[in-house]
JSON list of C-alpha atoms and ligand atoms in Angstrom, two decimals:
[
{"chain": "A", "resi": 1, "resn": "MET", "atom": "CA", "xyz": [18.31, -8.28, -5.51]},
{"chain": "A", "resi": 2, "resn": "LYS", "atom": "CA", "xyz": [16.27, -5.23, -4.62]},
{"chain": "A", "resi": 3, "resn": "LYS", "atom": "CA", "xyz": [15.40, -5.04, -0.92]},
{"chain": "A", "resi": 4, "resn": "HIS", "atom": "CA", "xyz": [13.52, -1.78, -0.49]},
{"chain": "A", "resi": 5, "resn": "LEU", "atom": "CA", "xyz": [10.26, -1.95, -2.36]},
{"chain": "A", "resi": 6, "resn": "LEU", "atom": "CA", "xyz": [6.92, -0.24, -2.64]},
{"chain": "A", "resi": 7, "resn": "PHE", "atom": "CA", "xyz": [3.57, -1.48, -3.97]},
{"chain": "A", "resi": 8, "resn": "LEU", "atom": "CA", "xyz": [1.30, 1.09, -5.54]},
{"chain": "A", "resi": 9, "resn": "GLY", "atom": "CA", "xyz": [-2.15, 0.62, -7.03]},
{"chain": "A", "resi": 10, "resn": "PRO", "atom": "CA", "xyz": [-5.87, 1.01, -6.43]},
{"chain": "A", "resi": 11, "resn": "PRO", "atom": "CA", "xyz": [-7.71, -0.71, -3.57]},
{"chain": "A", "resi": 12, "resn": "GLY", "atom": "CA", "xyz": [-8.11, -4.38, -4.37]},
{"chain": "A", "resi": 13, "resn": "ALA", "atom": "CA", "xyz": [-5.30, -4.48, -6.93]},
{"chain": "A", "resi": 14, "resn": "GLY", "atom": "CA", "xyz": [-3.60, -7.17, -4.84]},
{"chain": "A", "resi": 15, "resn": "LYS", "atom": "CA", "xyz": [-0.92, -5.04, -3.15]},
{"chain": "A", "resi": 16, "resn": "GLY", "atom": "CA", "xyz": [-1.41, -6.75, 0.19]},
{"chain": "A", "resi": 17, "resn": "THR", "atom": "CA", "xyz": [-1.61, -10.20, -1.36]},
{"chain": "A", "resi": 18, "resn": "GLN", "atom": "CA", "xyz": [1.57, -9.85, -3.43]},
{"chain": "A", "resi": 19, "resn": "ALA", "atom": "CA", "xyz": [3.51, -8.00, -0.72]},
{"chain": "A", "resi": 20, "resn": "ALA", "atom": "CA", "xyz": [2.73, -10.80, 1.75]},
{"chain": "A", "resi": 21, "resn": "LEU", "atom": "CA", "xyz": [3.99, -13.49, -0.65]},
{"chain": "A", "resi": 22, "resn": "LEU", "atom": "CA", "xyz": [7.15, -11.59, -1.46]},
{"chain": "A", "resi": 23, "resn": "SER", "atom": "CA", "xyz": [8.00, -10.64, 2.10]},
{"chain": "A", "resi": 24, "resn": "GLU", "atom": "CA", "xyz": [7.50, -14.21, 3.30]},
{"chain": "A", "resi": 25, "resn": "ALA", "atom": "CA", "xyz": [9.73, -15.65, 0.58]},
{"chain": "A", "resi": 26, "resn": "ASN", "atom": "CA", "xyz": [12.53, -13.18, 1.32]},
{"chain": "A", "resi": 27, "resn": "SER", "atom": "CA", "xyz": [12.08, -12.58, 5.08]},
{"chain": "A", "resi": 28, "resn": "PHE", "atom": "CA", "xyz": [11.40, -8.91, 4.40]},
{"chain": "A", "resi": 29, "resn": "LEU", "atom": "CA", "xyz": [9.40, -6.68, 6.67]},
{"chain": "A", "resi": 30, "resn": "HIS", "atom": "CA", "xyz": [5.89, -6.25, 5.23]},
{"chain": "A", "resi": 31, "resn": "LEU", "atom": "CA", "xyz": [4.68, -2.85, 6.23]},
{"chain": "A", "resi": 32, "resn": "SER", "atom": "CA", "xyz": [0.99, -2.53, 5.40]},
{"chain": "A", "resi": 33, "resn": "THR", "atom": "CA", "xyz": [-0.45, 0.65, 6.90]},
{"chain": "A", "resi": 34, "resn": "GLY", "atom": "CA", "xyz": [-3.98, -0.67, 6.28]},
{"chain": "A", "resi": 35, "resn": "GLU", "atom": "CA", "xyz": [-3.26, -3.90, 8.17]},
{"chain": "A", "resi": 36, "resn": "LEU", "atom": "CA", "xyz": [-1.58, -2.09, 11.07]},
{"chain": "A", "resi": 37, "resn": "LEU", "atom": "CA", "xyz": [-4.49, 0.31, 11.33]},
{"chain": "A", "resi": 38, "resn": "ARG", "atom": "CA", "xyz": [-7.01, -2.56, 11.25]},
{"chain": "A", "resi": 39, "resn": "LYS", "atom": "CA", "xyz": [-5.14, -4.18, 14.18]},
{"chain": "A", "resi": 40, "resn": "GLU", "atom": "CA", "xyz": [-5.46, -0.97, 16.19]},
{"chain": "A", "resi": 41, "resn": "VAL", "atom": "CA", "xyz": [-9.21, -1.01, 15.50]},
{"chain": "A", "resi": 42, "resn": "GLU", "atom": "CA", "xyz": [-9.48, -4.69, 16.41]},
{"chain": "A", "resi": 43, "resn": "PHE", "atom": "CA", "xyz": [-7.74, -4.16, 19.75]},
{"chain": "A", "resi": 44, "resn": "ASN", "atom": "CA", "xyz": [-9.80, -1.03, 20.38]},
{"chain": "A", "resi": 45, "resn": "THR", "atom": "CA", "xyz": [-6.72, 1.08, 21.19]},
{"chain": "A", "resi": 46, "resn": "ASP", "atom": "CA", "xyz": [-6.94, 4.90, 21.43]},
{"chain": "A", "resi": 47, "resn": "LEU", "atom": "CA", "xyz": [-5.56, 5.09, 17.92]},
{"chain": "A", "resi": 48, "resn": "GLY", "atom": "CA", "xyz": [-8.05, 2.45, 16.74]},
{"chain": "A", "resi": 49, "resn": "LYS", "atom": "CA", "xyz": [-10.95, 4.46, 18.18]},
{"chain": "A", "resi": 50, "resn": "GLN", "atom": "CA", "xyz": [-9.75, 7.54, 16.28]},
{"chain": "A", "resi": 51, "resn": "VAL", "atom": "CA", "xyz": [-9.51, 5.81, 12.89]},
{"chain": "A", "resi": 52, "resn": "LYS", "atom": "CA", "xyz": [-12.37, 3.29, 12.94]},
{"chain": "A", "resi": 53, "resn": "ASP", "atom": "CA", "xyz": [-15.09, 5.49, 11.43]},
{"chain": "A", "resi": 54, "resn": "ILE", "atom": "CA", "xyz": [-12.73, 7.08, 8.90]},
{"chain": "A", "resi": 55, "resn": "MET", "atom": "CA", "xyz": [-11.64, 3.67, 7.63]},
{"chain": "A", "resi": 56, "resn": "ASN", "atom": "CA", "xyz": [-15.16, 2.29, 7.49]},
{"chain": "A", "resi": 57, "resn": "LYS", "atom": "CA", "xyz": [-16.15, 5.28, 5.35]},
{"chain": "A", "resi": 58, "resn": "GLY", "atom": "CA", "xyz": [-13.24, 4.55, 2.97]},
{"chain": "A", "resi": 59, "resn": "GLU", "atom": "CA", "xyz": [-11.48, 7.84, 3.68]},
{"chain": "A", "resi": 60, "resn": "LEU", "atom": "CA", "xyz": [-7.78, 8.33, 4.41]},
{"chain": "A", "resi": 61, "resn": "VAL", "atom": "CA", "xyz": [-6.66, 8.68, 8.02]},
{"chain": "A", "resi": 62, "resn": "SER", "atom": "CA", "xyz": [-4.41, 11.61, 8.96]},
{"chain": "A", "resi": 63, "resn": "ASP", "atom": "CA", "xyz": [-0.95, 11.79, 7.40]},
{"chain": "A", "resi": 64, "resn": "GLN", "atom": "CA", "xyz": [0.66, 12.43, 10.80]},
{"chain": "A", "resi": 65, "resn": "LEU", "atom": "CA", "xyz": [-0.87, 9.35, 12.33]},
{"chain": "A", "resi": 66, "resn": "VAL", "atom": "CA", "xyz": [0.23, 7.04, 9.52]},
{"chain": "A", "resi": 67, "resn": "LEU", "atom": "CA", "xyz": [3.70, 8.58, 9.53]},
{"chain": "A", "resi": 68, "resn": "GLU", "atom": "CA", "xyz": [4.18, 7.65, 13.20]},
{"chain": "A", "resi": 69, "resn": "ILE", "atom": "CA", "xyz": [3.29, 4.03, 12.37]},
{"chain": "A", "resi": 70, "resn": "VAL", "atom": "CA", "xyz": [5.69, 3.94, 9.43]},
{"chain": "A", "resi": 71, "resn": "LYS", "atom": "CA", "xyz": [8.57, 5.49, 11.38]},
{"chain": "A", "resi": 72, "resn": "LYS", "atom": "CA", "xyz": [8.16, 3.09, 14.27]},
{"chain": "A", "resi": 73, "resn": "ASN", "atom": "CA", "xyz": [8.18, 0.04, 11.99]},
{"chain": "A", "resi": 74, "resn": "LEU", "atom": "CA", "xyz": [10.95, 1.01, 9.57]},
{"chain": "A", "resi": 75, "resn": "ASP", "atom": "CA", "xyz": [13.19, 1.62, 12.54]},
{"chain": "A", "resi": 76, "resn": "LYS", "atom": "CA", "xyz": [13.12, -2.10, 13.45]},
{"chain": "A", "resi": 77, "resn": "ASP", "atom": "CA", "xyz": [15.94, -4.42, 12.34]},
{"chain": "A", "resi": 78, "resn": "ASN", "atom": "CA", "xyz": [15.13, -6.03, 9.00]},
{"chain": "A", "resi": 79, "resn": "GLU", "atom": "CA", "xyz": [16.54, -7.84, 5.96]},
{"chain": "A", "resi": 80, "resn": "GLY", "atom": "CA", "xyz": [14.62, -5.56, 3.64]},
{"chain": "A", "resi": 81, "resn": "TRP", "atom": "CA", "xyz": [11.13, -4.06, 3.52]},
{"chain": "A", "resi": 82, "resn": "ILE", "atom": "CA", "xyz": [8.02, -3.76, 1.39]},
{"chain": "A", "resi": 83, "resn": "LEU", "atom": "CA", "xyz": [5.76, -0.76, 1.80]},
{"chain": "A", "resi": 84, "resn": "ASP", "atom": "CA", "xyz": [2.14, -1.63, 1.03]},
{"chain": "A", "resi": 85, "resn": "GLY", "atom": "CA", "xyz": [-0.46, 1.13, 1.01]},
{"chain": "A", "resi": 86, "resn": "TYR", "atom": "CA", "xyz": [2.01, 3.87, 1.95]},
{"chain": "A", "resi": 87, "resn": "PRO", "atom": "CA", "xyz": [2.53, 6.53, 0.67]},
{"chain": "A", "resi": 88, "resn": "ARG", "atom": "CA", "xyz": [-0.94, 7.41, -0.59]},
{"chain": "A", "resi": 89, "resn": "ASN", "atom": "CA", "xyz": [-0.50, 11.12, -1.38]},
{"chain": "A", "resi": 90, "resn": "LEU", "atom": "CA", "xyz": [2.32, 13.53, -2.21]},
{"chain": "A", "resi": 91, "resn": "TYR", "atom": "CA", "xyz": [2.62, 14.76, 1.36]},
{"chain": "A", "resi": 92, "resn": "GLN", "atom": "CA", "xyz": [3.23, 11.16, 2.48]},
{"chain": "A", "resi": 93, "resn": "VAL", "atom": "CA", "xyz": [5.81, 10.77, -0.32]},
{"chain": "A", "resi": 94, "resn": "HIS", "atom": "CA", "xyz": [7.84, 13.66, 1.08]},
{"chain": "A", "resi": 95, "resn": "SER", "atom": "CA", "xyz": [7.51, 12.39, 4.65]},
{"chain": "A", "resi": 96, "resn": "LEU", "atom": "CA", "xyz": [8.75, 9.00, 3.50]},
{"chain": "A", "resi": 97, "resn": "ASN", "atom": "CA", "xyz": [11.70, 10.62, 1.74]},
{"chain": "A", "resi": 98, "resn": "ASP", "atom": "CA", "xyz": [12.65, 12.33, 5.02]},
{"chain": "A", "resi": 99, "resn": "VAL", "atom": "CA", "xyz": [12.33, 9.12, 7.05]},
{"chain": "A", "resi": 100, "resn": "LEU", "atom": "CA", "xyz": [14.45, 7.17, 4.57]},
{"chain": "A", "resi": 101, "resn": "MET", "atom": "CA", "xyz": [17.09, 9.87, 4.51]},
{"chain": "A", "resi": 102, "resn": "SER", "atom": "CA", "xyz": [17.33, 9.76, 8.29]},
{"chain": "A", "resi": 103, "resn": "LEU", "atom": "CA", "xyz": [17.77, 5.97, 8.10]},
{"chain": "A", "resi": 104, "resn": "ASN", "atom": "CA", "xyz": [20.30, 6.30, 5.28]},
{"chain": "A", "resi": 105, "resn": "GLN", "atom": "CA", "xyz": [18.19, 4.07, 3.06]},
{"chain": "A", "resi": 106, "resn": "SER", "atom": "CA", "xyz": [16.53, 4.53, -0.29]},
{"chain": "A", "resi": 107, "resn": "LEU", "atom": "CA", "xyz": [13.64, 3.13, -2.24]},
{"chain": "A", "resi": 108, "resn": "GLU", "atom": "CA", "xyz": [14.87, 0.80, -4.99]},
{"chain": "A", "resi": 109, "resn": "MET", "atom": "CA", "xyz": [11.74, -0.17, -6.92]},
{"chain": "A", "resi": 110, "resn": "VAL", "atom": "CA", "xyz": [8.05, 0.72, -7.10]},
{"chain": "A", "resi": 111, "resn": "PHE", "atom": "CA", "xyz": [5.61, -1.86, -8.44]},
{"chain": "A", "resi": 112, "resn": "TYR", "atom": "CA", "xyz": [2.52, -0.30, -9.91]},
{"chain": "A", "resi": 113, "resn": "LEU", "atom": "CA", "xyz": [-0.28, -2.90, -9.95]},
{"chain": "A", "resi": 114, "resn": "ASP", "atom": "CA", "xyz": [-2.63, -1.89, -12.72]},
{"chain": "A", "resi": 115, "resn": "ILE", "atom": "CA", "xyz": [-6.13, -3.31, -12.94]},
{"chain": "A", "resi": 116, "resn": "PRO", "atom": "CA", "xyz": [-9.48, -2.24, -14.49]},
{"chain": "A", "resi": 117, "resn": "ASP", "atom": "CA", "xyz": [-12.04, -0.78, -12.04]},
{"chain": "A", "resi": 118, "resn": "LYS", "atom": "CA", "xyz": [-14.55, -3.44, -13.01]},
{"chain": "A", "resi": 119, "resn": "VAL", "atom": "CA", "xyz": [-12.25, -6.27, -11.87]},
{"chain": "A", "resi": 120, "resn": "LEU", "atom": "CA", "xyz": [-11.24, -4.70, -8.58]},
{"chain": "A", "resi": 121, "resn": "ILE", "atom": "CA", "xyz": [-14.82, -3.86, -7.61]},
{"chain": "A", "resi": 122, "resn": "LYS", "atom": "CA", "xyz": [-15.73, -7.52, -8.14]},
{"chain": "A", "resi": 123, "resn": "ARG", "atom": "CA", "xyz": [-12.75, -8.69, -6.05]},
{"chain": "A", "resi": 124, "resn": "LEU", "atom": "CA", "xyz": [-13.50, -6.34, -3.17]},
{"chain": "A", "resi": 125, "resn": "LEU", "atom": "CA", "xyz": [-17.18, -7.24, -3.06]},
{"chain": "A", "resi": 126, "resn": "MET", "atom": "CA", "xyz": [-16.19, -10.90, -2.90]},
{"chain": "A", "resi": 127, "resn": "ARG", "atom": "CA", "xyz": [-13.73, -10.26, -0.06]},
{"chain": "A", "resi": 128, "resn": "GLY", "atom": "CA", "xyz": [-16.43, -8.50, 1.95]},
{"chain": "A", "resi": 129, "resn": "ARG", "atom": "CA", "xyz": [-14.33, -6.66, 4.54]},
{"chain": "A", "resi": 130, "resn": "LYS", "atom": "CA", "xyz": [-16.22, -3.98, 6.50]},
{"chain": "A", "resi": 131, "resn": "ASP", "atom": "CA", "xyz": [-15.06, -1.29, 4.04]},
{"chain": "A", "resi": 132, "resn": "ASP", "atom": "CA", "xyz": [-15.79, -3.48, 0.99]},
{"chain": "A", "resi": 133, "resn": "ASN", "atom": "CA", "xyz": [-19.30, -2.38, 0.07]},
{"chain": "A", "resi": 134, "resn": "GLU", "atom": "CA", "xyz": [-20.32, -0.60, -3.11]},
{"chain": "A", "resi": 135, "resn": "GLU", "atom": "CA", "xyz": [-20.67, 2.86, -1.61]},
{"chain": "A", "resi": 136, "resn": "THR", "atom": "CA", "xyz": [-17.34, 2.75, 0.24]},
{"chain": "A", "resi": 137, "resn": "ILE", "atom": "CA", "xyz": [-15.51, 1.26, -2.72]},
{"chain": "A", "resi": 138, "resn": "LYS", "atom": "CA", "xyz": [-16.71, 4.20, -4.83]},
{"chain": "A", "resi": 139, "resn": "ILE", "atom": "CA", "xyz": [-15.26, 6.65, -2.27]},
{"chain": "A", "resi": 140, "resn": "ARG", "atom": "CA", "xyz": [-11.96, 4.73, -2.03]},
{"chain": "A", "resi": 141, "resn": "LEU", "atom": "CA", "xyz": [-11.60, 4.69, -5.80]},
{"chain": "A", "resi": 142, "resn": "LYS", "atom": "CA", "xyz": [-12.33, 8.40, -6.09]},
{"chain": "A", "resi": 143, "resn": "ILE", "atom": "CA", "xyz": [-9.75, 9.24, -3.41]},
{"chain": "A", "resi": 144, "resn": "TYR", "atom": "CA", "xyz": [-7.26, 6.90, -5.09]},
{"chain": "A", "resi": 145, "resn": "LYS", "atom": "CA", "xyz": [-7.66, 8.62, -8.47]},
{"chain": "A", "resi": 146, "resn": "GLU", "atom": "CA", "xyz": [-7.44, 12.11, -6.98]},
{"chain": "A", "resi": 147, "resn": "THR", "atom": "CA", "xyz": [-4.65, 11.72, -4.45]},
{"chain": "A", "resi": 148, "resn": "THR", "atom": "CA", "xyz": [-2.71, 8.49, -5.04]},
{"chain": "A", "resi": 149, "resn": "GLU", "atom": "CA", "xyz": [-2.61, 8.19, -8.82]},
{"chain": "A", "resi": 150, "resn": "PRO", "atom": "CA", "xyz": [-0.28, 11.23, -9.22]},
{"chain": "A", "resi": 151, "resn": "LEU", "atom": "CA", "xyz": [2.38, 9.16, -7.41]},
{"chain": "A", "resi": 152, "resn": "ILE", "atom": "CA", "xyz": [2.69, 6.96, -10.51]},
{"chain": "A", "resi": 153, "resn": "GLU", "atom": "CA", "xyz": [4.08, 9.92, -12.48]},
{"chain": "A", "resi": 154, "resn": "TYR", "atom": "CA", "xyz": [6.30, 10.95, -9.57]},
{"chain": "A", "resi": 155, "resn": "TYR", "atom": "CA", "xyz": [8.02, 7.56, -9.33]},
{"chain": "A", "resi": 156, "resn": "LYS", "atom": "CA", "xyz": [8.11, 7.19, -13.12]},
{"chain": "A", "resi": 157, "resn": "ASN", "atom": "CA", "xyz": [10.11, 10.42, -13.30]},
{"chain": "A", "resi": 158, "resn": "LEU", "atom": "CA", "xyz": [12.56, 8.95, -10.80]},
{"chain": "A", "resi": 159, "resn": "SER", "atom": "CA", "xyz": [12.89, 5.81, -12.99]},
{"chain": "A", "resi": 160, "resn": "LEU", "atom": "CA", "xyz": [11.73, 3.64, -10.10]},
{"chain": "A", "resi": 161, "resn": "LEU", "atom": "CA", "xyz": [8.41, 2.49, -11.55]},
{"chain": "A", "resi": 162, "resn": "GLU", "atom": "CA", "xyz": [7.76, -1.05, -12.78]},
{"chain": "A", "resi": 163, "resn": "TYR", "atom": "CA", "xyz": [4.41, -1.73, -14.41]},
{"chain": "A", "resi": 164, "resn": "ILE", "atom": "CA", "xyz": [2.59, -4.94, -13.45]},
{"chain": "A", "resi": 165, "resn": "ASN", "atom": "CA", "xyz": [-0.61, -6.19, -15.06]},
{"chain": "A", "resi": 166, "resn": "ALA", "atom": "CA", "xyz": [-2.53, -7.18, -11.92]},
{"chain": "A", "resi": 167, "resn": "ASP", "atom": "CA", "xyz": [-5.51, -8.60, -13.82]},
{"chain": "A", "resi": 168, "resn": "GLY", "atom": "CA", "xyz": [-4.36, -12.21, -13.81]},
{"chain": "A", "resi": 169, "resn": "ASP", "atom": "CA", "xyz": [-3.79, -15.18, -11.54]},
{"chain": "A", "resi": 170, "resn": "LEU", "atom": "CA", "xyz": [-1.72, -14.85, -8.37]},
{"chain": "A", "resi": 171, "resn": "LYS", "atom": "CA", "xyz": [1.18, -17.01, -9.57]},
{"chain": "A", "resi": 172, "resn": "THR", "atom": "CA", "xyz": [1.68, -15.22, -12.90]},
{"chain": "A", "resi": 173, "resn": "ILE", "atom": "CA", "xyz": [1.69, -11.82, -11.18]},
{"chain": "A", "resi": 174, "resn": "SER", "atom": "CA", "xyz": [4.05, -13.03, -8.48]},
{"chain": "A", "resi": 175, "resn": "ALA", "atom": "CA", "xyz": [6.45, -14.53, -11.06]},
{"chain": "A", "resi": 176, "resn": "GLU", "atom": "CA", "xyz": [6.58, -11.23, -12.93]},
{"chain": "A", "resi": 177, "resn": "ILE", "atom": "CA", "xyz": [7.34, -9.33, -9.74]},
{"chain": "A", "resi": 178, "resn": "ASN", "atom": "CA", "xyz": [10.10, -11.77, -8.76]},
{"chain": "A", "resi": 179, "resn": "GLN", "atom": "CA", "xyz": [11.67, -11.53, -12.18]},
{"chain": "A", "resi": 180, "resn": "LYS", "atom": "CA", "xyz": [11.71, -7.72, -12.09]},
{"chain": "A", "resi": 181, "resn": "MET", "atom": "CA", "xyz": [13.24, -7.41, -8.63]},
{"chain": "A", "resi": 182, "resn": "ALA", "atom": "CA", "xyz": [15.97, -10.01, -9.21]},
{"chain": "B", "resi": 1, "resn": "B4P", "atom": "P1", "xyz": [-5.54, -1.10, 2.58]},
{"chain": "B", "resi": 1, "resn": "B4P", "atom": "O1", "xyz": [-5.40, -2.12, 3.64]},
{"chain": "B", "resi": 1, "resn": "B4P", "atom": "O2", "xyz": [-4.29, -0.63, 1.93]},
{"chain": "B", "resi": 1, "resn": "B4P", "atom": "O3", "xyz": [-6.60, -1.77, 1.55]},
{"chain": "B", "resi": 1, "resn": "B4P", "atom": "P2", "xyz": [-6.68, -2.06, 0.02]},
{"chain": "B", "resi": 1, "resn": "B4P", "atom": "O4", "xyz": [-6.08, -0.93, -0.77]},
{"chain": "B", "resi": 1, "resn": "B4P", "atom": "O5", "xyz": [-8.12, -2.40, -0.24]},
{"chain": "B", "resi": 1, "resn": "B4P", "atom": "O6", "xyz": [-5.89, -3.42, -0.20]},
{"chain": "B", "resi": 1, "resn": "B4P", "atom": "P3", "xyz": [-5.05, -4.16, -1.35]},
{"chain": "B", "resi": 1, "resn": "B4P", "atom": "O7", "xyz": [-4.90, -3.45, -2.66]},
{"chain": "B", "resi": 1, "resn": "B4P", "atom": "O8", "xyz": [-3.82, -4.52, -0.64]},
{"chain": "B", "resi": 1, "resn": "B4P", "atom": "O9", "xyz": [-5.94, -5.42, -1.75]},
{"chain": "B", "resi": 1, "resn": "B4P", "atom": "P4", "xyz": [-5.67, -6.97, -1.46]},
{"chain": "B", "resi": 1, "resn": "B4P", "atom": "O10", "xyz": [-4.32, -7.45, -1.82]},
{"chain": "B", "resi": 1, "resn": "B4P", "atom": "O11", "xyz": [-6.09, -7.21, -0.05]},
{"chain": "B", "resi": 1, "resn": "B4P", "atom": "O12", "xyz": [-6.30, 0.20, 3.13]},
{"chain": "B", "resi": 1, "resn": "B4P", "atom": "C1", "xyz": [-7.49, 0.16, 3.89]},
{"chain": "B", "resi": 1, "resn": "B4P", "atom": "C2", "xyz": [-7.81, 1.54, 4.52]},
{"chain": "B", "resi": 1, "resn": "B4P", "atom": "O13", "xyz": [-6.77, 1.91, 5.50]},
{"chain": "B", "resi": 1, "resn": "B4P", "atom": "C3", "xyz": [-7.86, 2.75, 3.60]},
{"chain": "B", "resi": 1, "resn": "B4P", "atom": "O14", "xyz": [-9.11, 2.89, 2.95]},
{"chain": "B", "resi": 1, "resn": "B4P", "atom": "C4", "xyz": [-7.55, 3.92, 4.59]},
{"chain": "B", "resi": 1, "resn": "B4P", "atom": "O15", "xyz": [-8.68, 4.29, 5.33]},
{"chain": "B", "resi": 1, "resn": "B4P", "atom": "C5", "xyz": [-6.53, 3.33, 5.53]},
{"chain": "B", "resi": 1, "resn": "B4P", "atom": "N1", "xyz": [-5.13, 3.61, 5.13]},
{"chain": "B", "resi": 1, "resn": "B4P", "atom": "C6", "xyz": [-4.21, 2.66, 4.79]},
{"chain": "B", "resi": 1, "resn": "B4P", "atom": "N2", "xyz": [-3.04, 3.22, 4.47]},
{"chain": "B", "resi": 1, "resn": "B4P", "atom": "C7", "xyz": [-3.21, 4.58, 4.58]},
{"chain": "B", "resi": 1, "resn": "B4P", "atom": "C8", "xyz": [-2.35, 5.69, 4.36]},
{"chain": "B", "resi": 1, "resn": "B4P", "atom": "N3", "xyz": [-1.10, 5.54, 3.94]},
{"chain": "B", "resi": 1, "resn": "B4P", "atom": "N4", "xyz": [-2.84, 6.95, 4.58]},
{"chain": "B", "resi": 1, "resn": "B4P", "atom": "C9", "xyz": [-4.10, 7.12, 5.02]},
{"chain": "B", "resi": 1, "resn": "B4P", "atom": "N5", "xyz": [-4.97, 6.09, 5.23]},
{"chain": "B", "resi": 1, "resn": "B4P", "atom": "C10", "xyz": [-4.53, 4.82, 5.02]},
{"chain": "B", "resi": 1, "resn": "B4P", "atom": "O16", "xyz": [-6.65, -7.68, -2.48]},
{"chain": "B", "resi": 1, "resn": "B4P", "atom": "C11", "xyz": [-8.06, -7.50, -2.46]},
{"chain": "B", "resi": 1, "resn": "B4P", "atom": "C12", "xyz": [-8.80, -8.80, -2.72]},
{"chain": "B", "resi": 1, "resn": "B4P", "atom": "O17", "xyz": [-8.50, -9.33, -4.00]},
{"chain": "B", "resi": 1, "resn": "B4P", "atom": "C13", "xyz": [-8.46, -9.90, -1.72]},
{"chain": "B", "resi": 1, "resn": "B4P", "atom": "O18", "xyz": [-9.64, -10.55, -1.36]},
{"chain": "B", "resi": 1, "resn": "B4P", "atom": "C14", "xyz": [-7.55, -10.85, -2.50]},
{"chain": "B", "resi": 1, "resn": "B4P", "atom": "O19", "xyz": [-7.68, -12.20, -2.09]},
{"chain": "B", "resi": 1, "resn": "B4P", "atom": "C15", "xyz": [-8.05, -10.68, -3.91]},
{"chain": "B", "resi": 1, "resn": "B4P", "atom": "N6", "xyz": [-6.99, -10.85, -4.91]},
{"chain": "B", "resi": 1, "resn": "B4P", "atom": "C16", "xyz": [-5.73, -10.34, -4.83]},
{"chain": "B", "resi": 1, "resn": "B4P", "atom": "N7", "xyz": [-5.01, -10.68, -5.94]},
{"chain": "B", "resi": 1, "resn": "B4P", "atom": "C17", "xyz": [-5.88, -11.41, -6.73]},
{"chain": "B", "resi": 1, "resn": "B4P", "atom": "C18", "xyz": [-5.75, -12.04, -8.02]},
{"chain": "B", "resi": 1, "resn": "B4P", "atom": "N8", "xyz": [-4.60, -12.00, -8.74]},
{"chain": "B", "resi": 1, "resn": "B4P", "atom": "N9", "xyz": [-6.83, -12.66, -8.54]},
{"chain": "B", "resi": 1, "resn": "B4P", "atom": "C19", "xyz": [-7.99, -12.72, -7.86]},
{"chain": "B", "resi": 1, "resn": "B4P", "atom": "N10", "xyz": [-8.17, -12.15, -6.63]},
{"chain": "B", "resi": 1, "resn": "B4P", "atom": "C20", "xyz": [-7.12, -11.50, -6.07]}
]
């Protein structure tokens, strides 16, 4: 079974949802940079104060900052890990490669959760998080298409990419993911 996984896809594709299910079932570390950053904001830490406005606007926080979070967490003992929301641009891809090399680990599979814009906009508006309003969603989608989408080709060229149709019910999507990583 694959133990070092990454979830890629636009905001609202269900990366967080599926990564949580999978990590719970397999006792893997679920490393969601978005969730970790939201905790920093919630606890009003120095880091949280730095990123709050950026996140609420739907923009990406600095690569260096996110890298520190990733390094700190991947260094902990674990049975396996799932990266959710990281990397989000090619610079972060190369940083991740360096971190994994230093840990003597490698990425085994990348799940690309594909979903039409129309469906994800509806999902995000229903969720209603602080950064889930029409204007911010538009910005997040634009940034995703410009900076994160090229990662699909990158991981495809490394033969790591697995395509998942994320426009369906939770159980069907989860079953497909489980089957592919077995
Ligand atoms: P994230 O936390 O990664 O937010 P996301 O992309 O919107 O979440 P996701 O795709 O996981 O959606 P979810 O499963 O929750 O990032 C938030 C912000 O943090 C970014 O904008 C940025 O500012 C910052 N950030 C994070 N990582 C960064 C990085 N590496 N570099 C720089 N900045 C970074 O699903 C969405 C909704 O759909 C939920 O309500 C869920 O219940 C629902 N849903 C899921 N699957 C469904 C299904 N099959 N059917 C129906 N509904 C479903």
